[in-house]
mmCIF file of C-alpha atoms and ligand atoms in Angstrom:
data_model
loop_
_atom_site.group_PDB
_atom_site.id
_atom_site.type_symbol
_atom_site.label_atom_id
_atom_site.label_comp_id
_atom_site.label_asym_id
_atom_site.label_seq_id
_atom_site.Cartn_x
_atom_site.Cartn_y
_atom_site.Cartn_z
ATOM 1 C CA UNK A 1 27.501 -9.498 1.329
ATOM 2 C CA UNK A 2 26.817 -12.119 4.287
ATOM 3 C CA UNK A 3 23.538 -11.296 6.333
ATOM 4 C CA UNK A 4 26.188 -9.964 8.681
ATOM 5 C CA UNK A 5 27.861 -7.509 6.217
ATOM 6 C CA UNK A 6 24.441 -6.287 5.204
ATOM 7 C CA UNK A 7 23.564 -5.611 9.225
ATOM 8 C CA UNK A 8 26.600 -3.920 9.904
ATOM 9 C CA UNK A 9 26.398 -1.738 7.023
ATOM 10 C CA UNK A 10 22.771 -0.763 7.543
ATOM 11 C CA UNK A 11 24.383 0.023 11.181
ATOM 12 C CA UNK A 12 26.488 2.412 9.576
ATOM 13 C CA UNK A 13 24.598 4.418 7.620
ATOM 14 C CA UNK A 14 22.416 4.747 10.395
ATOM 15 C CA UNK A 15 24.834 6.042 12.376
ATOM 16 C CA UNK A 16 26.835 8.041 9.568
ATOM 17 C CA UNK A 17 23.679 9.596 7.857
ATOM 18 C CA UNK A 18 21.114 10.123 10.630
ATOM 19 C CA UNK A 19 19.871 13.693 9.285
ATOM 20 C CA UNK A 20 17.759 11.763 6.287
ATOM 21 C CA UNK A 21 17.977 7.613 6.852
ATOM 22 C CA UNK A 22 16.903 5.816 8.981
ATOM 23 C CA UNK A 23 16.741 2.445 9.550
ATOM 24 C CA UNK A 24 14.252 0.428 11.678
ATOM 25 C CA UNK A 25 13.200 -3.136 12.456
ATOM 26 C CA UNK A 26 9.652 -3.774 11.129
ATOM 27 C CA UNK A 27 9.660 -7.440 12.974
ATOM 28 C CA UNK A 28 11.153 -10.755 12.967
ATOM 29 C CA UNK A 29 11.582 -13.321 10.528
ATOM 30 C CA UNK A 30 10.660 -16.875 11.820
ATOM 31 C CA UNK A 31 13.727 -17.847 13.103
ATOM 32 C CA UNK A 32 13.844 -14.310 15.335
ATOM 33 C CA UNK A 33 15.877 -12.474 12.889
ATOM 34 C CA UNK A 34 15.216 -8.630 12.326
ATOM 35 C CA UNK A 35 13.440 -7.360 8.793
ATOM 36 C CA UNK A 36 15.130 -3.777 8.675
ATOM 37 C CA UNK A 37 13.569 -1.225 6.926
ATOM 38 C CA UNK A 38 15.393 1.892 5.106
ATOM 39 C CA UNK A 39 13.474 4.968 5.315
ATOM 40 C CA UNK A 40 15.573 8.033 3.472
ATOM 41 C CA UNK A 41 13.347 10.975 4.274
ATOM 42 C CA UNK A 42 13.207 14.214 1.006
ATOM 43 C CA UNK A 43 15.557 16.362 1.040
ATOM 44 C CA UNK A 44 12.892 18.945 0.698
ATOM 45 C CA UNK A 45 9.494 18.812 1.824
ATOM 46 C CA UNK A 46 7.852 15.606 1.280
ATOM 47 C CA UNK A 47 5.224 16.782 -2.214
ATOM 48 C CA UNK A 48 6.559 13.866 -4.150
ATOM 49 C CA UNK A 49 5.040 11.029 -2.550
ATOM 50 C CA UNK A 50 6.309 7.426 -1.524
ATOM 51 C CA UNK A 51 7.860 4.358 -3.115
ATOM 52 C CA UNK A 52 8.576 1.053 -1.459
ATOM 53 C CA UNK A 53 11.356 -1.500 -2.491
ATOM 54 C CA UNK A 54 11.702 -4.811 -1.796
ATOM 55 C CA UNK A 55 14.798 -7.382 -1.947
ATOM 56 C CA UNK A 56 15.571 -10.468 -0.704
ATOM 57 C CA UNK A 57 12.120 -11.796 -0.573
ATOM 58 C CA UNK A 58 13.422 -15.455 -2.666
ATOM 59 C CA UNK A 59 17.026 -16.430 -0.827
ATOM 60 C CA UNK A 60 19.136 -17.736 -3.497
ATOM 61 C CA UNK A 61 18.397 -14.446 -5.494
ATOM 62 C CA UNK A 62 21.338 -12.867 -3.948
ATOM 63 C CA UNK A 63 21.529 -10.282 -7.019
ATOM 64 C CA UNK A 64 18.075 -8.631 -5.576
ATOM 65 C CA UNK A 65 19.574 -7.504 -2.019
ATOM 66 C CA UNK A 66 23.048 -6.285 -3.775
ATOM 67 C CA UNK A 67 21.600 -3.989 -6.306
ATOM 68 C CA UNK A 68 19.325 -2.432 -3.916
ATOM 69 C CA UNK A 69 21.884 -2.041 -1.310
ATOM 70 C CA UNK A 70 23.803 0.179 -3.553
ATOM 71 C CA UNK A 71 20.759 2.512 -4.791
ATOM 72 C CA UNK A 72 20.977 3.484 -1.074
ATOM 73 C CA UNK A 73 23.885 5.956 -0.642
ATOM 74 C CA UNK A 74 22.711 6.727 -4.890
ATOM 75 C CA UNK A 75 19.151 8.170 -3.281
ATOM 76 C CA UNK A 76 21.602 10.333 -0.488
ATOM 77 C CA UNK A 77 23.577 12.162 -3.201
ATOM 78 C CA UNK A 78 20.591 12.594 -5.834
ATOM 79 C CA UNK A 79 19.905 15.892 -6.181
ATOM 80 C CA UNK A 80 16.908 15.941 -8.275
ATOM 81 C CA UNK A 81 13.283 14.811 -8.440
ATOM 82 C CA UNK A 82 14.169 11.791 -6.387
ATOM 83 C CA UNK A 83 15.170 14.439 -3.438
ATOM 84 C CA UNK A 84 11.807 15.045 -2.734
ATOM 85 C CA UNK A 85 10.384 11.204 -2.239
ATOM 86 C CA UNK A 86 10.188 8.981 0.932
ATOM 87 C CA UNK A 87 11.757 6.303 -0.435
ATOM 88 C CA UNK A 88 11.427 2.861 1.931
ATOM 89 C CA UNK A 89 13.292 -0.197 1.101
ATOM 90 C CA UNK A 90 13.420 -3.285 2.649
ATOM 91 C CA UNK A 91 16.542 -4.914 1.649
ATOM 92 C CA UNK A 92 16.670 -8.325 2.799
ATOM 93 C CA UNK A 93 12.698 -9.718 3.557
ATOM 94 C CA UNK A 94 13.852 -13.114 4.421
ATOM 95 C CA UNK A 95 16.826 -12.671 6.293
ATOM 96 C CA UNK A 96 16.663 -16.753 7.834
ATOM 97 C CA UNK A 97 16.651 -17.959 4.215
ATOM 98 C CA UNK A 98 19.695 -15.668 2.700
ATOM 99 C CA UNK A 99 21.481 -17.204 5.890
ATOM 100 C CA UNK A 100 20.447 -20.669 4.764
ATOM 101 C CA UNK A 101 21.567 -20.425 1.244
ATOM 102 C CA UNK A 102 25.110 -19.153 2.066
ATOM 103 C CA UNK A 103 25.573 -22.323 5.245
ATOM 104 C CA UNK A 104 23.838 -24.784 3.622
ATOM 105 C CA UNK A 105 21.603 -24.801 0.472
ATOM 106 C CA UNK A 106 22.728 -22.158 -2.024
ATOM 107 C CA UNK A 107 19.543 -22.910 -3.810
ATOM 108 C CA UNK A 108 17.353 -22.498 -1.355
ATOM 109 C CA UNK A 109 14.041 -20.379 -2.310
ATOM 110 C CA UNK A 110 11.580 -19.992 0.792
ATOM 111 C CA UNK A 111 11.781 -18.961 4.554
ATOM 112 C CA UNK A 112 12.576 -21.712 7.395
ATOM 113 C CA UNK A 113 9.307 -22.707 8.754
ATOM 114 C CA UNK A 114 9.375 -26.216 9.703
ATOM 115 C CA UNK A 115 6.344 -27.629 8.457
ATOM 116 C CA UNK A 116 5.471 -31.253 9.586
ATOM 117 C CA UNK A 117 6.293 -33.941 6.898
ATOM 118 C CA UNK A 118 9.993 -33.328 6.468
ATOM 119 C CA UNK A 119 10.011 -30.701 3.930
ATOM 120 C CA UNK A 120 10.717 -27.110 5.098
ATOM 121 C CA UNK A 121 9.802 -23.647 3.625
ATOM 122 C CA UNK A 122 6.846 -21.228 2.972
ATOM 123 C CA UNK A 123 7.597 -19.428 -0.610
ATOM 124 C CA UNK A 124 7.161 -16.005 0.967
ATOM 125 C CA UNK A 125 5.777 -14.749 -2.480
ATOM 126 C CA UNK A 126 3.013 -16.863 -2.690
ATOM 127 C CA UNK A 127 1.895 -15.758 0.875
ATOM 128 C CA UNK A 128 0.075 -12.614 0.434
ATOM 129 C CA UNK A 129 -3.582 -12.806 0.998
ATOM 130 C CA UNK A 130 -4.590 -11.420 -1.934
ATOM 131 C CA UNK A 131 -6.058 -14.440 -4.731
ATOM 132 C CA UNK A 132 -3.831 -16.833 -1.802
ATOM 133 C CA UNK A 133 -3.922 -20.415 -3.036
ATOM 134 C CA UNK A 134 -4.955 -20.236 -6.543
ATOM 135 C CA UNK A 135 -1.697 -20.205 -8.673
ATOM 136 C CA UNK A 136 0.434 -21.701 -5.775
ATOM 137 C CA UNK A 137 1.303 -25.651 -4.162
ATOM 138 C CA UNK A 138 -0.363 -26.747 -1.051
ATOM 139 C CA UNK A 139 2.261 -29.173 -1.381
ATOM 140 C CA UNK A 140 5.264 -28.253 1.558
ATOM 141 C CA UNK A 141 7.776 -30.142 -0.705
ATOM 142 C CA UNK A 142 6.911 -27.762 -3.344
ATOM 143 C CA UNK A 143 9.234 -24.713 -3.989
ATOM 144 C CA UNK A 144 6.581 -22.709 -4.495
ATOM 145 C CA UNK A 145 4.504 -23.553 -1.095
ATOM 146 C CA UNK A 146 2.010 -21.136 -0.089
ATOM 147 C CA UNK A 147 1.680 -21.714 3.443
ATOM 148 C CA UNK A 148 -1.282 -22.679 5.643
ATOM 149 C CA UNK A 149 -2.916 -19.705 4.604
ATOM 150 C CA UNK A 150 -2.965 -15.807 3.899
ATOM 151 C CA UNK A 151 0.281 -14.317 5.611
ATOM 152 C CA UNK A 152 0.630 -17.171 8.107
ATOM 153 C CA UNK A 153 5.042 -15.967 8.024
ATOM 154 C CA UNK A 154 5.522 -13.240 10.210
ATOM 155 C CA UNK A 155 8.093 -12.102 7.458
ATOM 156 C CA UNK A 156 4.903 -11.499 5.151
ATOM 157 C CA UNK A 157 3.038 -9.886 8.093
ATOM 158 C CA UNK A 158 5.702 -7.276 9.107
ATOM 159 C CA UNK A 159 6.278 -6.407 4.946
ATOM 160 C CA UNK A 160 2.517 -5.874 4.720
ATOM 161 C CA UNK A 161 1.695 -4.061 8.351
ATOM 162 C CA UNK A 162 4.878 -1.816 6.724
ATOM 163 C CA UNK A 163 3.527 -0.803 3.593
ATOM 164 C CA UNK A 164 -0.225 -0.252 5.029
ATOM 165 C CA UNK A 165 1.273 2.275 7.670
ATOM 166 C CA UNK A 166 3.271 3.892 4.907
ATOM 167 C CA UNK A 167 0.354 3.641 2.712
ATOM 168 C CA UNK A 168 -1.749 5.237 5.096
ATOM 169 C CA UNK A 169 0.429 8.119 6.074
ATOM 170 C CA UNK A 170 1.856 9.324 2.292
ATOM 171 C CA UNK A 171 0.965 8.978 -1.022
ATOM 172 C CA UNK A 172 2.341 5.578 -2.363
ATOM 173 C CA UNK A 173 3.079 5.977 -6.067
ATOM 174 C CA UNK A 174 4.877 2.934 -6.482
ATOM 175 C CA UNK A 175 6.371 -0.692 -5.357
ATOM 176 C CA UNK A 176 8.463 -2.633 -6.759
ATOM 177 C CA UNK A 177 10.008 -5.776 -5.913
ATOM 178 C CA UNK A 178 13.053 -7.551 -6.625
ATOM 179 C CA UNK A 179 14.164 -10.760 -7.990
ATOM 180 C CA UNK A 180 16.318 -13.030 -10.170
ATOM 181 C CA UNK A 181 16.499 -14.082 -12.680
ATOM 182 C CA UNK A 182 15.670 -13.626 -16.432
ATOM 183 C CA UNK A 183 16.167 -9.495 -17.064
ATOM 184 C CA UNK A 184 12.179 -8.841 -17.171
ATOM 185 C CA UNK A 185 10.427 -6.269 -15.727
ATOM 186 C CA UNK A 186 6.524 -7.905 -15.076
ATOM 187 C CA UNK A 187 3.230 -5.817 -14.101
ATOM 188 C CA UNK A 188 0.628 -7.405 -12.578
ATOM 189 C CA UNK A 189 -1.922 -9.251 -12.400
ATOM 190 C CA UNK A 190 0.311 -12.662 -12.342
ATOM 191 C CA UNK A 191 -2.911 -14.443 -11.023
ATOM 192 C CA UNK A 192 -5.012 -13.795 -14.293
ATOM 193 C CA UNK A 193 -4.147 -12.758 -17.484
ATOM 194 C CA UNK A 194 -6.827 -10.236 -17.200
ATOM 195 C CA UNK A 195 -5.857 -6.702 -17.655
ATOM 196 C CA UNK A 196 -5.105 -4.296 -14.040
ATOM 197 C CA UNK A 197 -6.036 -0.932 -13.726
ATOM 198 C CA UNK A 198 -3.086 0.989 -14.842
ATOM 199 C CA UNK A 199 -1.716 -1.566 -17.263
ATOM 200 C CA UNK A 200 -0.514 1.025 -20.190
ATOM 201 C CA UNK A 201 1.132 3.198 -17.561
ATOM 202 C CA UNK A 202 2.833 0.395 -16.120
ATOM 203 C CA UNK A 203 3.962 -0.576 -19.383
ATOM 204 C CA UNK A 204 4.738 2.957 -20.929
ATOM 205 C CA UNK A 205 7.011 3.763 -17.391
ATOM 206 C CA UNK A 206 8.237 0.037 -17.795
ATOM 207 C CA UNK A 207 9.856 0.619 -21.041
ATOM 208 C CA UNK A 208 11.179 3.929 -19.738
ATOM 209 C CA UNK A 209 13.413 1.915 -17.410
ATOM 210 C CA UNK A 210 14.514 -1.067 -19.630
ATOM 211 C CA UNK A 211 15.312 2.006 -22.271
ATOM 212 C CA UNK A 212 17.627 3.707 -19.731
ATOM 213 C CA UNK A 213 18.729 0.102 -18.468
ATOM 214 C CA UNK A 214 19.742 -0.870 -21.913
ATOM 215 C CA UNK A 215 21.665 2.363 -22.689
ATOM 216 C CA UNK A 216 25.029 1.373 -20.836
ATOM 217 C CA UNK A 217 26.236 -2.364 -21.501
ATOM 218 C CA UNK A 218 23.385 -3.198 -23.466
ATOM 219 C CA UNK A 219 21.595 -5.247 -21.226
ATOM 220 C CA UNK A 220 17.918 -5.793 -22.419
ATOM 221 C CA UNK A 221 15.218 -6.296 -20.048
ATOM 222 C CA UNK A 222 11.703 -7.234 -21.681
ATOM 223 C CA UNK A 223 7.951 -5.695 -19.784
ATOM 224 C CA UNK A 224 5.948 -8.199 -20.028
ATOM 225 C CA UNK A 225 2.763 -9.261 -18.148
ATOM 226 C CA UNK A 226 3.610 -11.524 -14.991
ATOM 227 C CA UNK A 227 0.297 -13.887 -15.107
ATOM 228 C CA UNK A 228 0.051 -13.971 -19.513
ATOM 229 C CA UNK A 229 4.308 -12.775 -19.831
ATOM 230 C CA UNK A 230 5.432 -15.390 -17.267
ATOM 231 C CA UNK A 231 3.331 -17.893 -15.618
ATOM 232 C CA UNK A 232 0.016 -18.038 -13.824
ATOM 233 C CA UNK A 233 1.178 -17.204 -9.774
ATOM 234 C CA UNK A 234 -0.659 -15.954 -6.709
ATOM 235 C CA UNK A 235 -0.321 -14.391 -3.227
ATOM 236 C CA UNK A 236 2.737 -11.993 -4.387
ATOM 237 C CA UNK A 237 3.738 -8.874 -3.536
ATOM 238 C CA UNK A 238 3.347 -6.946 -6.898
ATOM 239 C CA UNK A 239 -0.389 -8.464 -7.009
ATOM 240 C CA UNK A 240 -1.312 -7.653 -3.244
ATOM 241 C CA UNK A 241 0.281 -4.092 -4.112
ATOM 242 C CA UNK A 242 -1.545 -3.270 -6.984
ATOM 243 C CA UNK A 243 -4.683 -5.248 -5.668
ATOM 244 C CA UNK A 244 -4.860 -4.352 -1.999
ATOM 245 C CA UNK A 245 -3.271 -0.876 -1.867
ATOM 246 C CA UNK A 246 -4.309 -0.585 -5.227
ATOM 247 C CA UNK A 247 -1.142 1.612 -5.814
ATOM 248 C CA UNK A 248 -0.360 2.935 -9.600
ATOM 249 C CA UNK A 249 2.740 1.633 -10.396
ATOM 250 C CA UNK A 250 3.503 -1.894 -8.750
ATOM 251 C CA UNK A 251 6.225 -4.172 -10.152
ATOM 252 C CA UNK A 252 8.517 -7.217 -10.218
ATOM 253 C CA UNK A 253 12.057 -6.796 -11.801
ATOM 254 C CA UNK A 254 13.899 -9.801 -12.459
ATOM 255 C CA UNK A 255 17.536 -8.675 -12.663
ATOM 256 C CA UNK A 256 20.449 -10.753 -14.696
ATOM 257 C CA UNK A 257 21.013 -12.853 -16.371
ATOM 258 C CA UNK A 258 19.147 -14.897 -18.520
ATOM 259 C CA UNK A 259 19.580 -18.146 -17.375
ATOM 260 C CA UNK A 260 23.645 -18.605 -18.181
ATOM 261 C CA UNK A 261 24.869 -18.302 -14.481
ATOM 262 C CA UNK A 262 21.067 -17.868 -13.150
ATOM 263 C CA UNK A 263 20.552 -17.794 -9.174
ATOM 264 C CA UNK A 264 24.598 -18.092 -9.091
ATOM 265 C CA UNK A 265 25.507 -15.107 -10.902
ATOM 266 C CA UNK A 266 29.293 -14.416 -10.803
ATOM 267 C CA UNK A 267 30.098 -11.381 -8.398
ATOM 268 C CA UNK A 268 31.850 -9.333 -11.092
ATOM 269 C CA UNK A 269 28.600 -8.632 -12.862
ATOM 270 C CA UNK A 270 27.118 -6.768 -9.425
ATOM 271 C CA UNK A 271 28.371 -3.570 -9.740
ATOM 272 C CA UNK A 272 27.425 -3.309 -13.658
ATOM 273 C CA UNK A 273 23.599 -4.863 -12.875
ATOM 274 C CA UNK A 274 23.142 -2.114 -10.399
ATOM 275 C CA UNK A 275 24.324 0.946 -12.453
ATOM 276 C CA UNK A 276 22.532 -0.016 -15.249
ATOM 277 C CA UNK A 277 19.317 -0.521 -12.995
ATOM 278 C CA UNK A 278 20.245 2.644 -10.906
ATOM 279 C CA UNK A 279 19.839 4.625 -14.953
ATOM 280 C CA UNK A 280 16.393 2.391 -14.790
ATOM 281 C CA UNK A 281 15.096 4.048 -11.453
ATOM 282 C CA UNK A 282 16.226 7.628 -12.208
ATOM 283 C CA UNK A 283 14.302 7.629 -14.984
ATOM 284 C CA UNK A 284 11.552 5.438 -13.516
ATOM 285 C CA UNK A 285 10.809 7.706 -10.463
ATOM 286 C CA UNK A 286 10.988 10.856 -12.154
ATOM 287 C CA UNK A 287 7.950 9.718 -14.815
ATOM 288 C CA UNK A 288 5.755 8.270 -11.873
ATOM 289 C CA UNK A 289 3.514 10.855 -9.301
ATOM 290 C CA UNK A 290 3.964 14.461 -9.585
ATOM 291 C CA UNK A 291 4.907 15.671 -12.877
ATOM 292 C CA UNK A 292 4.923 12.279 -14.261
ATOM 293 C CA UNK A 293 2.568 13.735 -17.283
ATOM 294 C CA UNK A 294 6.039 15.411 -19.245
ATOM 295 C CA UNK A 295 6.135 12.029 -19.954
ATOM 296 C CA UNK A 296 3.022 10.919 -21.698
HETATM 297 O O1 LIG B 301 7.687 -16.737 -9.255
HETATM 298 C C1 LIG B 301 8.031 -15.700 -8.664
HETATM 299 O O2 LIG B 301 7.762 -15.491 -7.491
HETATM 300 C C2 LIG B 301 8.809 -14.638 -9.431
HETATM 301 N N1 LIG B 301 9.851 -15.237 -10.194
HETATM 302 S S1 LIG B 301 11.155 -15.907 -9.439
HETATM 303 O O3 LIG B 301 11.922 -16.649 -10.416
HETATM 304 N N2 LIG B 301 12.103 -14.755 -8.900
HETATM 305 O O4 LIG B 301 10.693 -16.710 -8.349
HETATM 306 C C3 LIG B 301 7.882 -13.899 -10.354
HETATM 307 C C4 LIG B 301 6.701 -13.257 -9.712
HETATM 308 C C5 LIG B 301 5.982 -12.414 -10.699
HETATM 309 N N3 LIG B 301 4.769 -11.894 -10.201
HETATM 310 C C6 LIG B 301 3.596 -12.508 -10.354
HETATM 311 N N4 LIG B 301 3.471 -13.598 -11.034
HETATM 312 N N5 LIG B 301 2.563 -11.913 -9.790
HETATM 313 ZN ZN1 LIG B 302 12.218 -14.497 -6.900
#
């Protein structure tokens, strides 16, 4: 979808499904553009607890803000487990870039800061002020530019001031974030190969989802460690998750392919990527909070 098809149909459901979604602007990118947060409230009362998803953060990763467009109206007919989280997703965190990469650069990474010296762009996931500036390029030509420091984008800023308010007010079990490519889905740390609190969970409720993911076409995606798995990285949002508001389960899932098609993944493999990562998050969400011991 163009950023314009996303809007309107984040209009719609608001509009169409009112008695449990809602959708709200959590501030603007850097250009003035909305960051619109989906909030789809439990069907029952609220004992399950809270997960947050993220798209969109990395522009040319137009797989990311697809899938997790279609898990929307998936979480308004579940009727199980899922029914009773407050699940927020944020499906396009860098609206100005998406925009950028379908009028101009269909590579493009970052946000559209103008920084002085010609080249533009902050990577928005190495802007997080947690370990900011240690796995990352002061360089502005770099893709992977940090910024002038800790959450100087405001698209960083609203996605943070977000998840601290949800944070505060429910019990966050989980985040994930998503990106392309390479079919991997990485725990943290990605700023040390050290181990984080959590790590065999992670991993055990990791394989859970590639096992499920796997089960329909075949696709495998590997859990591995982002910093030891991947590459050294700071200032991301899995790391500020887990390290900040030091949730449980926190997670980057890098959806098809492998590298064949990459960022520029044909359109006909959409629809198959998100059911088999739809069979991922069933099974994900119903082994993490409440109850999530049946499957130890
Ligand atoms: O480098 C990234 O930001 C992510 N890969 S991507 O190709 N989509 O840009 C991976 C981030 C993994 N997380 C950490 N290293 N903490
Ligand atoms: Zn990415």
């Amino acid at each position: 979808m163009t950023l314009d098809q996303i809007e309107w149909y984040l209009k719609e459901l608001n509009t169409t499904h009112s008695s449990r979604l809602s959708v709200t602007s959590i501030g603007k990118s850097i250009e003035g553009r909305d960051i619109w947060l989906v909030h789809i409230r439990p069907r029952r009362c609220s004992v399950g607890g809270a997960v947050w998803i993220e798209a969109g953060i990395h522009a040319r990763e137009w797989i990311s803000p697809a899938v997790v467009l279609q898990m929307i109206p998936l979480f308004l007919e579940d009727c199980s487990r899922l029914e009773t989280l407050d699940i927020f997703i944020v499906p396009m965190a860098n609206p100005d870039g998406y925009l950028y990469s379908w009028t101009s650069n269909r590579l493009w990474r970052k946000n559209r800061r103008i920084n002085s010296g010609g080249c533009d762009g902050v990577d928005l996931n190495r802007n997080w002020d947690f370990k900011f500036g240690l796995f990352s390029s002061d360089n502005p030509c770099s893709e992977d530019y940090r910024g002038s420091a800790g959450f100087s984008e405001p698209e960083t800023q609203a996605l943070k001031d977000a998840m601290l308010a949800v944070a505060g007010t429910s019990n966050l079990l989980m985040v994930i974030a998503f990106h392309s490519y390479g079919q991997y889905i990485l725990y943290p740390w990605g700023w040390t190969t050290e181990e984080a609190p959590d790590t065999q969970k992670m991993i055990g409720r990791g394989e859970l989802w590639a096992t499920a993911a796997k089960k329909r076409y075949g696709t495998v995606y590997q859990v591995i460690n982002a910093g030891g798995g991947l590459y050294l990285a700071s200032g991301t949002t899995d790391d500020w998750a887990k390290g900040v508001l030091q949730v449980n389960y926190s997670y980057t899932v890098e959806l098809r392919d492998e590298g064949a098609q990459g960022f520029v993944l044909s359109p006909d493999q959409i629809k198959p990527c998100s059911e088999e990562v739809w069979d991922g998050m069933k099974i994900l969400l119903r082994a993490v909070g409440p109850g999530e011991h049946i499957f130890l």
